[in-house]
PDB file of C-alpha atoms in Angstrom:
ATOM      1  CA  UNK Q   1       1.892  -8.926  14.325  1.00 42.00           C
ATOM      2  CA  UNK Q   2      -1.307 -10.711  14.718  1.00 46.00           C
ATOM      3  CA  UNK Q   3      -1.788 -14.814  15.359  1.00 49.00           C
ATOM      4  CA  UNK Q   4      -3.663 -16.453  12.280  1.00 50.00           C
ATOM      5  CA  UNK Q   5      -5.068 -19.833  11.972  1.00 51.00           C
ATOM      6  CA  UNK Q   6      -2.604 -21.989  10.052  1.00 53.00           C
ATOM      7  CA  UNK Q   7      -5.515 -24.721   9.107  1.00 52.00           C
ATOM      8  CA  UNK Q   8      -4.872 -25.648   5.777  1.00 56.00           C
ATOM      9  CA  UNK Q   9      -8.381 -27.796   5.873  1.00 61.00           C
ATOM     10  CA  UNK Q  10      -9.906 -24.702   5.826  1.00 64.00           C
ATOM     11  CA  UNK Q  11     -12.189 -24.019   2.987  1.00 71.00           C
ATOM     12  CA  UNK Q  12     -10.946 -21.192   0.725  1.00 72.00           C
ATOM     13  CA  UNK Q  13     -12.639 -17.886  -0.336  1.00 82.00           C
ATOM     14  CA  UNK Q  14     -13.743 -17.060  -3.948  1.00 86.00           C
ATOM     15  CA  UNK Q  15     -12.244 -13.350  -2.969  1.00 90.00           C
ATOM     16  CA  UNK Q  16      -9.771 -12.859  -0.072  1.00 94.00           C
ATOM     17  CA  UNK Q  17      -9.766  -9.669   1.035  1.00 94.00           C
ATOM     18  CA  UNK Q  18      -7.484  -8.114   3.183  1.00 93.00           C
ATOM     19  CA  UNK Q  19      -6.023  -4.997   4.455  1.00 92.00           C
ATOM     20  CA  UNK Q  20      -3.209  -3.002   6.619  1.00 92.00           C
ATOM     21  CA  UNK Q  21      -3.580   0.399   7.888  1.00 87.00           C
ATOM     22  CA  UNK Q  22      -1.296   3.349   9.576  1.00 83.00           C
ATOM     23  CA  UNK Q  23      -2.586   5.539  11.871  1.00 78.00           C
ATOM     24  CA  UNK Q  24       0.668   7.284  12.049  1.00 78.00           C
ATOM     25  CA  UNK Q  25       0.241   8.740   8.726  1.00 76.00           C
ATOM     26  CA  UNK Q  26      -2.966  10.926  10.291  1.00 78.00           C
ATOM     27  CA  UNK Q  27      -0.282  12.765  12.464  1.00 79.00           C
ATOM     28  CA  UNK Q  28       1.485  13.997   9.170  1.00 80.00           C
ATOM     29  CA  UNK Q  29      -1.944  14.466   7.680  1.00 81.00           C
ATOM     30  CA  UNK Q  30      -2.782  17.090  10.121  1.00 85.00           C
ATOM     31  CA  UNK Q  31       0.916  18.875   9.904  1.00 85.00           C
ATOM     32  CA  UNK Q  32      -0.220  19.499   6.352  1.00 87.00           C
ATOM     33  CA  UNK Q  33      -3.345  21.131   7.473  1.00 87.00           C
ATOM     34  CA  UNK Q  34      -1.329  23.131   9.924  1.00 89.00           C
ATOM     35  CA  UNK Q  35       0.865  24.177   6.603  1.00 88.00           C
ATOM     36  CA  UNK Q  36      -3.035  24.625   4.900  1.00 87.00           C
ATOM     37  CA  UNK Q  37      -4.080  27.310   7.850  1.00 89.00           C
ATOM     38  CA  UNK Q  38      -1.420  28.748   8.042  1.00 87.00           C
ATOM     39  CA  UNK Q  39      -1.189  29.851   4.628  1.00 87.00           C
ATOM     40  CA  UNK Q  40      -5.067  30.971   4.848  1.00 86.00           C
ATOM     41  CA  UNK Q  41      -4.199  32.864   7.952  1.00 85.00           C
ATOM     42  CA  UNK Q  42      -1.583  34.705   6.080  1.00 83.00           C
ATOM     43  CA  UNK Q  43      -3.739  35.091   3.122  1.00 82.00           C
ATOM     44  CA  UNK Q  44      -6.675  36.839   5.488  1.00 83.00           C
ATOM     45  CA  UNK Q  45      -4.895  38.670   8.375  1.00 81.00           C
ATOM     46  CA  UNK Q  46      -1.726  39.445   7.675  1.00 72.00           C
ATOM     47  CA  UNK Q  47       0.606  42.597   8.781  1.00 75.00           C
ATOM     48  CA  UNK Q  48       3.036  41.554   5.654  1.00 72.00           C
ATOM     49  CA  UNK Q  49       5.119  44.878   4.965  1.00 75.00           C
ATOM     50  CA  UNK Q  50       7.670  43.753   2.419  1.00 76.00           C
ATOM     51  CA  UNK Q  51       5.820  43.871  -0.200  1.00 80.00           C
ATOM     52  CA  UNK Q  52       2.982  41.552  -1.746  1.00 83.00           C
ATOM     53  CA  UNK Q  53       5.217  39.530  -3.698  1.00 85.00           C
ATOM     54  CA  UNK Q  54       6.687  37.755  -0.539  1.00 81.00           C
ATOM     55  CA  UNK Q  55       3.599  37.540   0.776  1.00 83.00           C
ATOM     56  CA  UNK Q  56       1.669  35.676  -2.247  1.00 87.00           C
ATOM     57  CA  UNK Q  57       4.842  33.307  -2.402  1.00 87.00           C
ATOM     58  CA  UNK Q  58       4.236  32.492   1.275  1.00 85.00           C
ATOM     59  CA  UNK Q  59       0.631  31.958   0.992  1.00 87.00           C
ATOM     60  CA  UNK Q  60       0.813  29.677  -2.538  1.00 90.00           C
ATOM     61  CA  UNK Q  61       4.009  27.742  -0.564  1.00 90.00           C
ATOM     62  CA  UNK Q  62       2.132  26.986   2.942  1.00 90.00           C
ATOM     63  CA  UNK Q  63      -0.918  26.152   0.678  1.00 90.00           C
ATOM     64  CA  UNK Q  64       0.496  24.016  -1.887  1.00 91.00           C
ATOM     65  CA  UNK Q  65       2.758  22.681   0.978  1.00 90.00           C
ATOM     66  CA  UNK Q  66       0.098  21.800   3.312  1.00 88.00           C
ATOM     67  CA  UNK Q  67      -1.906  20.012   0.698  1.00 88.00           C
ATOM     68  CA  UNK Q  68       0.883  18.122  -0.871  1.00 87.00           C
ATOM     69  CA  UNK Q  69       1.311  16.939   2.963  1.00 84.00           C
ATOM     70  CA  UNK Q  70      -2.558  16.436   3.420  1.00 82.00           C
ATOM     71  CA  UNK Q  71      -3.251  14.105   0.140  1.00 82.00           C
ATOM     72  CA  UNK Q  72       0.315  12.512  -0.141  1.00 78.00           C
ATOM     73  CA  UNK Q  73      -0.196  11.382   3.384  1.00 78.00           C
ATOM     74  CA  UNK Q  74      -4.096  10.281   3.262  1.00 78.00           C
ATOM     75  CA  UNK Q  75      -2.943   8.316   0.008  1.00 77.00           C
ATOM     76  CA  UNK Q  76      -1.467   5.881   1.831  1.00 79.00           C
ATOM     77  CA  UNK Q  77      -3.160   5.459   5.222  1.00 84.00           C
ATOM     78  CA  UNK Q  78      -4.197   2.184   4.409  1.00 87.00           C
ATOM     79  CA  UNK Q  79      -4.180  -0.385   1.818  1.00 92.00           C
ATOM     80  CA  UNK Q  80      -6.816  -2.569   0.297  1.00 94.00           C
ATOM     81  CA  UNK Q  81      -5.753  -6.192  -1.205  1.00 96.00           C
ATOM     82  CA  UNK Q  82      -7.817  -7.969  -3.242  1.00 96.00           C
ATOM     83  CA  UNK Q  83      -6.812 -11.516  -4.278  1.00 96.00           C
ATOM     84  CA  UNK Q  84     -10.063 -13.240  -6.484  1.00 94.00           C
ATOM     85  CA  UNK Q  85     -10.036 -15.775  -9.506  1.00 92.00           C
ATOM     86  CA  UNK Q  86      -8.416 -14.196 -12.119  1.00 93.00           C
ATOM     87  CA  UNK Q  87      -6.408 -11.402 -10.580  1.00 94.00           C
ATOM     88  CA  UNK Q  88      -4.510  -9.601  -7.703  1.00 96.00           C
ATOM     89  CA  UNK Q  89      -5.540  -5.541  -7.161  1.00 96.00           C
ATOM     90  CA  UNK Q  90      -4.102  -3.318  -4.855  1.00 96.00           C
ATOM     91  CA  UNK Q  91      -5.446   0.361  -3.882  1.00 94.00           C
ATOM     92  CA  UNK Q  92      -4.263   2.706  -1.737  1.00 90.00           C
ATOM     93  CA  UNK Q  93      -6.378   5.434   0.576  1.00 83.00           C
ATOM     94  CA  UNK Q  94      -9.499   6.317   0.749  1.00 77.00           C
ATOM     95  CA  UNK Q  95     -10.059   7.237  -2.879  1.00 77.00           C
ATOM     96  CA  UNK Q  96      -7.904   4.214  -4.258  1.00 80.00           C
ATOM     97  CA  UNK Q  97      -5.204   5.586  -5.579  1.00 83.00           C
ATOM     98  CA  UNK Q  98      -2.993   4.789  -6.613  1.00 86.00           C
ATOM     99  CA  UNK Q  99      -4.245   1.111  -7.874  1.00 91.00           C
ATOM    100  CA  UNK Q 100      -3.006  -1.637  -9.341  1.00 94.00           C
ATOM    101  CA  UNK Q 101      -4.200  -4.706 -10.927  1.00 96.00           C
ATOM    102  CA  UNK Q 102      -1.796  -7.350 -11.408  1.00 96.00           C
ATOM    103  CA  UNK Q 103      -3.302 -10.933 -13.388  1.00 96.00           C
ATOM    104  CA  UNK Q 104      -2.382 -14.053 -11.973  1.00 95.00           C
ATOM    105  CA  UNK Q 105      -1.529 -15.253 -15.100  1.00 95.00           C
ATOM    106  CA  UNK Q 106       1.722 -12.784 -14.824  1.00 96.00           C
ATOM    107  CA  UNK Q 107       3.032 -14.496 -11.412  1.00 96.00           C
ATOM    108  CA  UNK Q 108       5.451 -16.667 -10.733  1.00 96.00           C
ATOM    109  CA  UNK Q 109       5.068 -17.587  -7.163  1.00 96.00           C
ATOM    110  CA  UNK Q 110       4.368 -15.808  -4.263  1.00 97.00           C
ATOM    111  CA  UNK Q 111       5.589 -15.602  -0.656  1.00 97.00           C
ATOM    112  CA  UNK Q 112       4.753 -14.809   3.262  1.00 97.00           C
ATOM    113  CA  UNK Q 113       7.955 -12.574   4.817  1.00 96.00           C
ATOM    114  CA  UNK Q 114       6.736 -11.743   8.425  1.00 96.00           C
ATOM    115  CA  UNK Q 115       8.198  -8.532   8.236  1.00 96.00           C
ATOM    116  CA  UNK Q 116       8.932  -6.039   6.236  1.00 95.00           C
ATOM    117  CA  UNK Q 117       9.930  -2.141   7.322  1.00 94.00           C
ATOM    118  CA  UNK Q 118       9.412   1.353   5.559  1.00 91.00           C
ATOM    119  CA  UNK Q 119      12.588   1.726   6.025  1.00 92.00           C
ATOM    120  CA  UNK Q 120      13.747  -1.341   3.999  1.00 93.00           C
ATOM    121  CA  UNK Q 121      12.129   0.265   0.712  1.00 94.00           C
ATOM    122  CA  UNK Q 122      12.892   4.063   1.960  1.00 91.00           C
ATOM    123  CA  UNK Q 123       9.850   5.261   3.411  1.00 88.00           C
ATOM    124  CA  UNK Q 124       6.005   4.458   3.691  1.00 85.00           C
ATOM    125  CA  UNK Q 125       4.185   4.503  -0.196  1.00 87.00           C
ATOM    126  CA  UNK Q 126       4.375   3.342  -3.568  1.00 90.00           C
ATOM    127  CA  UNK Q 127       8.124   2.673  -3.707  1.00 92.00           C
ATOM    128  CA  UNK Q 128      10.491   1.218  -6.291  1.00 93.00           C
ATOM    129  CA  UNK Q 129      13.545   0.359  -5.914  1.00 92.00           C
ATOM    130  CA  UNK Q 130      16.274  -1.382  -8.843  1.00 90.00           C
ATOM    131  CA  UNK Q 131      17.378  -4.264  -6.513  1.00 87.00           C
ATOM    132  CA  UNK Q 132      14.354  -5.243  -4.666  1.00 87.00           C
ATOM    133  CA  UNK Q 133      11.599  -4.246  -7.324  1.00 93.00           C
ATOM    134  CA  UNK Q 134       7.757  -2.502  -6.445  1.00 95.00           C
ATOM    135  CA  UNK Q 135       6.383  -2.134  -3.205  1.00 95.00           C
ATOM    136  CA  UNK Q 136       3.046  -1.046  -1.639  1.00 94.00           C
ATOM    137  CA  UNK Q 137       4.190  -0.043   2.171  1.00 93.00           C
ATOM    138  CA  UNK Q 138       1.657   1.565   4.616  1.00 91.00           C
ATOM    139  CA  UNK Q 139       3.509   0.078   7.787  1.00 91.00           C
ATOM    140  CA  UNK Q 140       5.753  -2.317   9.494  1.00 93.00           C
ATOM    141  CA  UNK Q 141       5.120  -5.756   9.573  1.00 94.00           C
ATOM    142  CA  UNK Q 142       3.987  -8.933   7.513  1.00 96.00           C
ATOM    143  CA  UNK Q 143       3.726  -8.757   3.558  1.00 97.00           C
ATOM    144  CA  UNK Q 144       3.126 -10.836   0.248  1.00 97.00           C
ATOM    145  CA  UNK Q 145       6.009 -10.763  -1.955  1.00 97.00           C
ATOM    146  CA  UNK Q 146       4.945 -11.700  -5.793  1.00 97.00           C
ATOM    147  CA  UNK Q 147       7.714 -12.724  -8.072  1.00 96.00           C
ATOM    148  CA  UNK Q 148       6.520 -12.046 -11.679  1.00 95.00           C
ATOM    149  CA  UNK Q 149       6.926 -14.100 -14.808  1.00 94.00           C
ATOM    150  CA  UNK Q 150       9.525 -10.402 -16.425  1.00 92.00           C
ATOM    151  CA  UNK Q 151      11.630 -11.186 -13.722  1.00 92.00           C
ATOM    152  CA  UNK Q 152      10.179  -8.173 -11.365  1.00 94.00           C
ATOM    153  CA  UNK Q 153       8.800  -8.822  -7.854  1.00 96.00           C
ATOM    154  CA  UNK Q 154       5.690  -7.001  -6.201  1.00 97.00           C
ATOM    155  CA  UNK Q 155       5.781  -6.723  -2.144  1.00 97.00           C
ATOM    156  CA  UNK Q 156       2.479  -5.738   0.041  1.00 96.00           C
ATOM    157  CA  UNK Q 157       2.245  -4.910   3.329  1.00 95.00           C
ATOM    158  CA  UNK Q 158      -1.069  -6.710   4.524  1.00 96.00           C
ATOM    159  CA  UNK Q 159      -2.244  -8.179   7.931  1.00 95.00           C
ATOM    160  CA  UNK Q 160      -2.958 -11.594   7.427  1.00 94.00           C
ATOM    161  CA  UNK Q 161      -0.465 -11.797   4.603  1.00 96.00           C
ATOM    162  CA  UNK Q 162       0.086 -15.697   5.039  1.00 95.00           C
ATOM    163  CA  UNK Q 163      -3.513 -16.208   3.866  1.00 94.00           C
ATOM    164  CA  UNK Q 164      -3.305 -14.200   0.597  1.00 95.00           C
ATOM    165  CA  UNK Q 165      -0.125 -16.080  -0.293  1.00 96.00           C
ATOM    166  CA  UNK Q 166      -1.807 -19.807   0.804  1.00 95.00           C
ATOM    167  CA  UNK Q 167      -4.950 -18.867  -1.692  1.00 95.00           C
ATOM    168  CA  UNK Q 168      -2.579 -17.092  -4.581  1.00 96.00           C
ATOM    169  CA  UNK Q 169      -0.876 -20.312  -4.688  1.00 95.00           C
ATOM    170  CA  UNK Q 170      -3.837 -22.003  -4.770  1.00 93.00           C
ATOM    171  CA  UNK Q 171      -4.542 -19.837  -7.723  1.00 91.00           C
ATOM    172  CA  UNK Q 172      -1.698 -20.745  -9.398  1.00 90.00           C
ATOM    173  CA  UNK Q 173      -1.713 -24.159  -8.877  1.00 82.00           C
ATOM    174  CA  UNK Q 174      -5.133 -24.648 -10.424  1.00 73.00           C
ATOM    175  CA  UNK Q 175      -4.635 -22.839 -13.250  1.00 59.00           C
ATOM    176  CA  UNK Q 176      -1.529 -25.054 -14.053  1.00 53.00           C
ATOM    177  CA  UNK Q 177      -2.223 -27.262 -17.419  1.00 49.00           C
ATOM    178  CA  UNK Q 178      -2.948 -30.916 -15.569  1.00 48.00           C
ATOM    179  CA  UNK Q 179      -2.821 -30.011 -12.433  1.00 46.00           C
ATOM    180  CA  UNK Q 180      -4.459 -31.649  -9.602  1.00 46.00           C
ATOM    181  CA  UNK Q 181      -6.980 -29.901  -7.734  1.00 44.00           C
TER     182      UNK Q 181
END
């Protein structure tokens, strides 16, 4: 976990971004392109006496397997927050998917937990679970947990996770009827 500047003096940004990233995940990415050349090696060279039908079935599995591997891992190597006036976004990878947009007007209240652990929502991704709610986890470590007006809560996994919850509050407070700025 990083140190961040707690200075609440500090002027704050018409868009915070922020953003948490995995390395790990490029070990599994390249498993699944071992699964990917091995099924082209099979496909191109192979002494396969059985039969064809085996062989196309091991081809199509290491194939399909190794790019299942390759793009469900490279989905979620990193994460990209957005927090600006009107709305909270969230996208995943490098072709950002999958997203989502979430309106400020829709949360509650939101909160710093310094850390939370893939294994806490069962595994690094887009995860739901019926007792905790939605999650977006790329790694261990600090988050932003929104609690939403329907009773649902949202959870990121974001370095510098204290700051997006300081200037969502901030958010929330100034769109509040009357409120003070």
């Amino acid at each position: 976990m990083r140190d961040h500047p707690h200075d609440e003096d500090v002027p704050l940004p018409e868009i915070w971004t922020g953003r948490a990233t995995n390395r790990v995940q490029w070990l599994l990415a390249l498993g699944g392109a071992a699964f990917l050349a091995l099924g082209v090696e099979l496909a191109v060279d192979s002494a396969w006496t059985s039969g064809i039908a085996p062989l196309v079935m091991a081809v199509v599995g290491c194939i399909a397997a190794g790019l299942l591997v390759i793009f469900g891992t490279l989905a979620f190597v990193h994460v990209a927050v957005k927090v600006d006036q009107d709305c909270l976004e969230v996208r995943c990878g490098h072709i950002g998917l999958p997203r989502r947009r979430i309106p400020l007007t829709q949360v509650a209240g939101a909160e710093f937990v310094p850390r939370v652990t893939p294994c806490q929502w069962g595994g690094w991704g887009y995860r739901w679970r019926p007792e905790k709610g939605t999650a977006v986890v790329v790694r261990r470590g600090e988050g932003v947990v929104l609690r939403l007006w329907d009773g649902h809560t949202f959870t990121i996994t974001v370095d510098n996770a204290e700051a997006a919850v300081r200037i969502i509050r901030d958010r929330l407070h100034s769109t509040i009827p009357g409120a003070a700025h």
